[in-house]
PDB file of C-alpha atoms in Angstrom:
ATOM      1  CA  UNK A 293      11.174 -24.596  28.929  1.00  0.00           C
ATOM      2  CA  UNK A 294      10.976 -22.631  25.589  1.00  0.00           C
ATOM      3  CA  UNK A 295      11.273 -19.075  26.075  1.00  0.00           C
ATOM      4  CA  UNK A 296       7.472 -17.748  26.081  1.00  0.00           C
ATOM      5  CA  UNK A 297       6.638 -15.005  23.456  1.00  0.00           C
ATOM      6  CA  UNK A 298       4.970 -11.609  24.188  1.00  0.00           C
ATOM      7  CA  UNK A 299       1.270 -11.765  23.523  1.00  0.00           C
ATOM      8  CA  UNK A 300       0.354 -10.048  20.327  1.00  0.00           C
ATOM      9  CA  UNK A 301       3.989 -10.686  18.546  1.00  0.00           C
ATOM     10  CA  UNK A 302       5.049 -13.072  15.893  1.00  0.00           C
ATOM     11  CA  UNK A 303       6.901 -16.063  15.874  1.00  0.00           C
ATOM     12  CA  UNK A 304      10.324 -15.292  14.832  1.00  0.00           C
ATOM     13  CA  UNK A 305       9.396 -11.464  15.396  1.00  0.00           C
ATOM     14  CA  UNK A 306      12.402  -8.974  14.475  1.00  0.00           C
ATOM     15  CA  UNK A 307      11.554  -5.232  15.809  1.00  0.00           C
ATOM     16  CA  UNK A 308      14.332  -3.480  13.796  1.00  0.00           C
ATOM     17  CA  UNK A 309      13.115  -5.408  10.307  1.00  0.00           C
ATOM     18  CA  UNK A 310       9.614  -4.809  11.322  1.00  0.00           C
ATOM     19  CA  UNK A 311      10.163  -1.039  11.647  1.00  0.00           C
ATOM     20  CA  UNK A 312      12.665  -0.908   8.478  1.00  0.00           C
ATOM     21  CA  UNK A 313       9.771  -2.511   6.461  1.00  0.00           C
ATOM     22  CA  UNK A 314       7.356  -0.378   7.526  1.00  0.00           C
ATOM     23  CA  UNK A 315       9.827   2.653   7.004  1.00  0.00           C
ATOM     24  CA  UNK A 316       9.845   1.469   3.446  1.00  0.00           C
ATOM     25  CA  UNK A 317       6.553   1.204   2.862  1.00  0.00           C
ATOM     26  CA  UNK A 318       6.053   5.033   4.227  1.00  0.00           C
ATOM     27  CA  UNK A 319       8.786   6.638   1.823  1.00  0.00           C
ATOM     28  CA  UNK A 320       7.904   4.553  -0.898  1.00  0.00           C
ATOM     29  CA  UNK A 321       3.727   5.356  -0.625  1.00  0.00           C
ATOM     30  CA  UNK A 322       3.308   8.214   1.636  1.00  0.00           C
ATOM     31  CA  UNK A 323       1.585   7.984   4.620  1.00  0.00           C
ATOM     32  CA  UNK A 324      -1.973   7.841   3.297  1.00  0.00           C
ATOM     33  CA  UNK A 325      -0.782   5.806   0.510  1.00  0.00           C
ATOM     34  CA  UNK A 326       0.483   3.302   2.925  1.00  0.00           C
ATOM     35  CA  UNK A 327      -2.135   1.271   3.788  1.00  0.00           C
ATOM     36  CA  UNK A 328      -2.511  -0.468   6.322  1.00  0.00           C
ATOM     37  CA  UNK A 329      -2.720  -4.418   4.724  1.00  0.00           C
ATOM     38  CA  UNK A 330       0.206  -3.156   2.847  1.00  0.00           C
ATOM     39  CA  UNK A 331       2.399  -2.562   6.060  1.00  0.00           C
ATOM     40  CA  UNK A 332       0.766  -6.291   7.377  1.00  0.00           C
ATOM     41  CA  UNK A 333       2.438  -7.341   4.372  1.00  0.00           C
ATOM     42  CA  UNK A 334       5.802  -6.173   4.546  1.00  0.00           C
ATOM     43  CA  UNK A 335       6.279  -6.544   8.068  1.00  0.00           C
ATOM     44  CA  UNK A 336       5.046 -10.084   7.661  1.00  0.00           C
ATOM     45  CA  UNK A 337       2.233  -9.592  10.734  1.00  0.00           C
ATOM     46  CA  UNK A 338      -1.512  -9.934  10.771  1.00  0.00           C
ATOM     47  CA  UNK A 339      -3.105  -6.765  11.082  1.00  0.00           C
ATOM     48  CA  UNK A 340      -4.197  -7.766  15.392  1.00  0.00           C
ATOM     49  CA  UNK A 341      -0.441  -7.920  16.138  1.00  0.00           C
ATOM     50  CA  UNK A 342       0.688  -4.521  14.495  1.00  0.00           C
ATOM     51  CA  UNK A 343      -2.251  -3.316  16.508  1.00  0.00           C
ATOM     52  CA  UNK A 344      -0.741  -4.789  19.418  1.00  0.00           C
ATOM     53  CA  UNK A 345       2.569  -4.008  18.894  1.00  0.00           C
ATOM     54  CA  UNK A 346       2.597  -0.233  17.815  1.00  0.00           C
ATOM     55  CA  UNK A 347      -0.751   0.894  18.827  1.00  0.00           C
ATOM     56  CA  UNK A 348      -2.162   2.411  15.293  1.00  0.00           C
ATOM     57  CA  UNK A 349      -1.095   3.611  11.865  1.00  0.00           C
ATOM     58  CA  UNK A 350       0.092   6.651  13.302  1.00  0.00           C
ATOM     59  CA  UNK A 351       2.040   5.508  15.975  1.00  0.00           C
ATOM     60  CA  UNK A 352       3.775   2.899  13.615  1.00  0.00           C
ATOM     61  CA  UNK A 353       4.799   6.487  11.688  1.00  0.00           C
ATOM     62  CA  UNK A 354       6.224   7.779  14.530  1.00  0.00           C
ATOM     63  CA  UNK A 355       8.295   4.409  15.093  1.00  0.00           C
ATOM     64  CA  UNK A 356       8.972   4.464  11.382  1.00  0.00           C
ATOM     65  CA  UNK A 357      10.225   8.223  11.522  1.00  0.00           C
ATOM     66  CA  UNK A 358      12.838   7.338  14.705  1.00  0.00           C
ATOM     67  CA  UNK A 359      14.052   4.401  13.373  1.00  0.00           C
ATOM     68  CA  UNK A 360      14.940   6.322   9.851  1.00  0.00           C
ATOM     69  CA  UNK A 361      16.383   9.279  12.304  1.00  0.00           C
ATOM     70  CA  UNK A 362      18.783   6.626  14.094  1.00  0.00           C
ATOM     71  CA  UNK A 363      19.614   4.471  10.920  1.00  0.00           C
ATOM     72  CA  UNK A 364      19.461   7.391   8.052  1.00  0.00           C
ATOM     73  CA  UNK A 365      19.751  10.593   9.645  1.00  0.00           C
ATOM     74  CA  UNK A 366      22.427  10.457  12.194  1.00  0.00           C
ATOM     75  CA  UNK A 367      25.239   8.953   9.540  1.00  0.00           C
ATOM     76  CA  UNK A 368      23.992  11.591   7.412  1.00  0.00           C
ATOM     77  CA  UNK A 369      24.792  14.507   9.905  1.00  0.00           C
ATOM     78  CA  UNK A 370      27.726  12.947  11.404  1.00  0.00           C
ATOM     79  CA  UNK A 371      29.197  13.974   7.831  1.00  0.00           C
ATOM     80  CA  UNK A 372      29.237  17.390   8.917  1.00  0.00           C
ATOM     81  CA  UNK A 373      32.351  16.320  11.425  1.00  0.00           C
ATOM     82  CA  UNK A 374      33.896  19.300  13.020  1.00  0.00           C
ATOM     83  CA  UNK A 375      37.856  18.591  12.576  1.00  0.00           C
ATOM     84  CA  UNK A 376      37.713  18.968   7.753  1.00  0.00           C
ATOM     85  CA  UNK A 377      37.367  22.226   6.203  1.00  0.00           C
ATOM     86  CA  UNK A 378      33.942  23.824   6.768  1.00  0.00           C
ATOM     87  CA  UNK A 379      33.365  23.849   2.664  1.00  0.00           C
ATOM     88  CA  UNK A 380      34.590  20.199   2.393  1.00  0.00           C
ATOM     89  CA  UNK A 381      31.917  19.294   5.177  1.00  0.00           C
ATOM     90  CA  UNK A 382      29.239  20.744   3.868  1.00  0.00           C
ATOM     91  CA  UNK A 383      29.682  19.048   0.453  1.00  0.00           C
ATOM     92  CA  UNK A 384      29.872  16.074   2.010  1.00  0.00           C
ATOM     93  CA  UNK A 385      26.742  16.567   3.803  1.00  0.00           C
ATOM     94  CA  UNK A 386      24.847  17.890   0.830  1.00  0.00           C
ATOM     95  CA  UNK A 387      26.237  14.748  -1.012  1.00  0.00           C
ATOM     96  CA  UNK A 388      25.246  12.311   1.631  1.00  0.00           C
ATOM     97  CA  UNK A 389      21.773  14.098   1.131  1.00  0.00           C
ATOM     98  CA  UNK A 390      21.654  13.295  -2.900  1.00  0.00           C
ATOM     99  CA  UNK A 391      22.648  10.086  -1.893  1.00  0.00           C
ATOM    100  CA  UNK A 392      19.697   8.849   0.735  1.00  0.00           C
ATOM    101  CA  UNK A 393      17.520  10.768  -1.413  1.00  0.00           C
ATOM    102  CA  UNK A 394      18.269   8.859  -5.048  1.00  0.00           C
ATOM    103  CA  UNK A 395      20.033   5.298  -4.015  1.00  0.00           C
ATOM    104  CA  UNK A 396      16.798   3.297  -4.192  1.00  0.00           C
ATOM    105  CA  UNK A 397      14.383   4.080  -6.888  1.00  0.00           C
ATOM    106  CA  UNK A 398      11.653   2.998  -4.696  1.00  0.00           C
ATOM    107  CA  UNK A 399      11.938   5.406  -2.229  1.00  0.00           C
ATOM    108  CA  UNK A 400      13.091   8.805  -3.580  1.00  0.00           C
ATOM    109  CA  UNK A 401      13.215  11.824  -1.227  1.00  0.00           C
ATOM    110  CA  UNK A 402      13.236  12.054   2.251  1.00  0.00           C
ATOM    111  CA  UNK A 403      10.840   9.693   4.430  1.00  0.00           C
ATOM    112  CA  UNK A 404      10.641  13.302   6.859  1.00  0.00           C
ATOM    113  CA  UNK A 405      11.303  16.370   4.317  1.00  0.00           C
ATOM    114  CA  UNK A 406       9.090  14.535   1.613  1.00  0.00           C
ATOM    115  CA  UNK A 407       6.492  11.841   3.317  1.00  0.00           C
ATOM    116  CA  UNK A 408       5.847  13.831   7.266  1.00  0.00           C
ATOM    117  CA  UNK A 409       6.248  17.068   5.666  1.00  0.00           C
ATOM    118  CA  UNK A 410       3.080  16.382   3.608  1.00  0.00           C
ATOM    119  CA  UNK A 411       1.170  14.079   5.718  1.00  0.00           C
ATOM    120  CA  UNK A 412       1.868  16.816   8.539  1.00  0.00           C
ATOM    121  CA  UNK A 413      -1.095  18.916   7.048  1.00  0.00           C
ATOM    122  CA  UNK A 414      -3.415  19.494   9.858  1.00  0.00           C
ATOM    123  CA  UNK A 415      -2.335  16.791  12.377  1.00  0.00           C
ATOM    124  CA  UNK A 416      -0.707  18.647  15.408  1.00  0.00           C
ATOM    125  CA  UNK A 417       1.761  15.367  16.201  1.00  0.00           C
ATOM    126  CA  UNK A 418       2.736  15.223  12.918  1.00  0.00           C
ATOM    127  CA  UNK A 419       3.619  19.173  12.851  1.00  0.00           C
ATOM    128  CA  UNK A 420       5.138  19.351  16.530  1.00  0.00           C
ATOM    129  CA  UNK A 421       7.800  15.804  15.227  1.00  0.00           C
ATOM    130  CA  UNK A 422       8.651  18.172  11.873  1.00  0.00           C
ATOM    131  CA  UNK A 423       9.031  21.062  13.394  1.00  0.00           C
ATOM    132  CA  UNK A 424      11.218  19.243  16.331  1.00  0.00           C
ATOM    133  CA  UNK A 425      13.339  16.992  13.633  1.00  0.00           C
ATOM    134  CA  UNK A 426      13.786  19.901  11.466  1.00  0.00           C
ATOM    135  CA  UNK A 427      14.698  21.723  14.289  1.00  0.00           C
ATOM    136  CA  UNK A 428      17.480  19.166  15.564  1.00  0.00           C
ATOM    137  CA  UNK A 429      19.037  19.309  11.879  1.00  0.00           C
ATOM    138  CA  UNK A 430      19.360  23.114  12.135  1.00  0.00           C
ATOM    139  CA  UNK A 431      21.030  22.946  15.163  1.00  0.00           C
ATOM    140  CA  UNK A 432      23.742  20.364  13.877  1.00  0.00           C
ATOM    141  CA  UNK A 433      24.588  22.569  10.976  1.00  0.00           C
ATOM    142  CA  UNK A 434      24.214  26.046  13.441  1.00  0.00           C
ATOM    143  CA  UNK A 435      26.799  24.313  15.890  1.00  0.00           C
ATOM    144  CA  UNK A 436      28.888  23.602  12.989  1.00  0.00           C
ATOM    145  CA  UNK A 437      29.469  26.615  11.475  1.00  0.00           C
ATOM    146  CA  UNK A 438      29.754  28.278  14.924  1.00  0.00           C
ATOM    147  CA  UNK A 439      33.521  26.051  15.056  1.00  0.00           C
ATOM    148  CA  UNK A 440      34.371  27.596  11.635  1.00  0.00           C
ATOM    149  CA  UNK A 441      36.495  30.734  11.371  1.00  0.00           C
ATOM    150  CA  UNK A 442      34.492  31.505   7.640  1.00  0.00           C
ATOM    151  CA  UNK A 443      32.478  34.743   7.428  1.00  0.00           C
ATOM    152  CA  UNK A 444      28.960  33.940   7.327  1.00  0.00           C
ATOM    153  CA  UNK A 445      26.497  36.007   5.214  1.00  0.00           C
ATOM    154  CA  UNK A 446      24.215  35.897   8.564  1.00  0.00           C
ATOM    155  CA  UNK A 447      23.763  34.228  12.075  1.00  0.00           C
ATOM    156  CA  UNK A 448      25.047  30.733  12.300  1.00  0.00           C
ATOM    157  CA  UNK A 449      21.734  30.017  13.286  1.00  0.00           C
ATOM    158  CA  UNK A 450      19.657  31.700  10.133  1.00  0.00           C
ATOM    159  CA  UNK A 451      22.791  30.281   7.774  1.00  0.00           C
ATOM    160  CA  UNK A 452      21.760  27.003   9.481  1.00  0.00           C
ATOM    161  CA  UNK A 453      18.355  27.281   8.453  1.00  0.00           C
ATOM    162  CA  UNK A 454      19.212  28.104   5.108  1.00  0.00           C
ATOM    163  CA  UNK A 455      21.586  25.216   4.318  1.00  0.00           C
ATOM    164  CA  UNK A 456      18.878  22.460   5.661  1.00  0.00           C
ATOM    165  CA  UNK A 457      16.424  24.391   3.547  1.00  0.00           C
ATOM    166  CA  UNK A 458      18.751  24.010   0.603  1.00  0.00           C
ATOM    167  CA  UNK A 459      19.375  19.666   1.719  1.00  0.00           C
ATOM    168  CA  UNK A 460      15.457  19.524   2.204  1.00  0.00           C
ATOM    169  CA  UNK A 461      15.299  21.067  -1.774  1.00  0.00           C
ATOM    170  CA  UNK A 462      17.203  18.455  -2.798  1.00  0.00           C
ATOM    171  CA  UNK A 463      15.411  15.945  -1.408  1.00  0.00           C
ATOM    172  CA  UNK A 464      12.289  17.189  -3.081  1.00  0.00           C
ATOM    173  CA  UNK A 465      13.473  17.449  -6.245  1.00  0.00           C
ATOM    174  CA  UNK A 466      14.934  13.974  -6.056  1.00  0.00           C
ATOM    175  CA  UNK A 467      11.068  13.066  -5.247  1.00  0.00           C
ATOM    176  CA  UNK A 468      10.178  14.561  -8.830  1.00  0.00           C
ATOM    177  CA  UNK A 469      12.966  12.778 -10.919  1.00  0.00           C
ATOM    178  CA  UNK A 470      15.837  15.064 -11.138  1.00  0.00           C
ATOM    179  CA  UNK A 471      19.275  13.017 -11.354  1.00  0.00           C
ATOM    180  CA  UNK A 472      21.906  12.581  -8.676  1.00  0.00           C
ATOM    181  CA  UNK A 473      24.296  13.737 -11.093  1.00  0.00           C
ATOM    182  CA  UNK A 474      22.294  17.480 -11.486  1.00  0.00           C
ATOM    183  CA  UNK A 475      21.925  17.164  -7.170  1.00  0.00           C
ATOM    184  CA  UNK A 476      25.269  16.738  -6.910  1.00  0.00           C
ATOM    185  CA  UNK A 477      26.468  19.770  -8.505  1.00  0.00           C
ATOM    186  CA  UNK A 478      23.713  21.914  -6.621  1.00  0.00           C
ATOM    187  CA  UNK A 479      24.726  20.667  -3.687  1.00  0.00           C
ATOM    188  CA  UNK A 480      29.011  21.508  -4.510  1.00  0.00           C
ATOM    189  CA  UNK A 481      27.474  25.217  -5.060  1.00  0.00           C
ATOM    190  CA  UNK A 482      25.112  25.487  -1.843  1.00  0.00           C
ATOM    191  CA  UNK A 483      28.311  24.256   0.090  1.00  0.00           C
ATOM    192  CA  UNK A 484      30.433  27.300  -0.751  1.00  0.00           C
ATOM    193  CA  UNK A 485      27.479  29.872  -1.854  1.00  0.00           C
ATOM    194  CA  UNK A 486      27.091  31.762   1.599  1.00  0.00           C
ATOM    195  CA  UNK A 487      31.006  31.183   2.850  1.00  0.00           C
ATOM    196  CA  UNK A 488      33.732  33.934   3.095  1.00  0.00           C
ATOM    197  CA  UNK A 489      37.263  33.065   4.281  1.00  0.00           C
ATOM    198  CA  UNK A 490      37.917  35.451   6.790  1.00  0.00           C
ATOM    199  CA  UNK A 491      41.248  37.402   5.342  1.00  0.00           C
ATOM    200  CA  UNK A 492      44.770  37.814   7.656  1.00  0.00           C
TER     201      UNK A 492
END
């Protein structure tokens, strides 16, 4: 007996390209600018089954925004590692950041600094899943300067939020144009700015 489908999904229905699609269409537009028919479009599904399946436009964010966490975000921070030299890790990072932020002309920036950041606005969801991914950043970076013997200009945990201030800056200004080439070299200077090597 064939294998029955669940009501409301597609025939040959893939949740990871639906979600990657969508994802797409979010960086590239913006979250108002995505509309609805356009997401039908590039996740190939009328507009009853993305009902269905996700709920509402701004539940398919939130599904958008994890599945760029898990697939973009986490490679990203792994960078940081804990066993390199702190400086080396953090230029890795902040290259990893040019990197997501310029590779695909089409979607420039950061689907969460550039695209929640601005859709966050007055929408309490929105705010409490920036505040709570920016947050989780922060404490990646905190945790890894905390396993560095470098003399920090402040608290691992205000140096934190400086450095994913700095990676969130990049992001934005890869949004207006600027080159991966001028990123990169910001990035090489935020990574040793605010570090002291503690002396024998």
């Amino acid at each position: 007996m064939p294998e029955q489908r669940l009501r409301g999904r597609p025939r040959g229905f893939d949740a990871t390209e639906a979600l990657e699609a969508a994802t797409s269409v979010f960086w590239a537009k913006g979250y108002e600018g995505a509309s609805v028919d356009a997401l039908c479009r590039a996740m190939n599904m009328p507009r009853a089954s993305l009902y269905q399946l996700f709920g509402d436009k701004e539940r398919l964010f939130l599904a958008a925004i994890d599945h760029y966490a898990k697939t973009h975000l986490e490679p990203l921070a792994q960078s940081l590692g804990s066993i390199g030299v702190l400086e080396d890790d953090l230029e890795a990072f902040f290259d990893h950041v040019v990197t997501l932020a310029t590779s695909d002309p089409s979607t420039l920036g950061c689907l969460i600094s550039s695209v929640l950041s601005d859709a966050a606005g007055t929408n309490p969801l929105f705010k409490a899943e920036l505040d709570r991914r920016f947050a989780a950043l922060e404490a990646r970076l905190s945790d890894r300067l905390r396993q560095s013997t470098y003399r920090l200009e402040a608290p691992a945990e205000v140096m934190a939020v400086v450095l994913a201030s700095v990676a969130r800056g990049l992001t934005l200004r890869a949004r207006s144009g600027k080159s991966a080439t001028e990123l990169r070299a910001v990035g090489r200077a935020a990574a040793r700015a605010f570090l002291h090597p503690v002396r024998e």
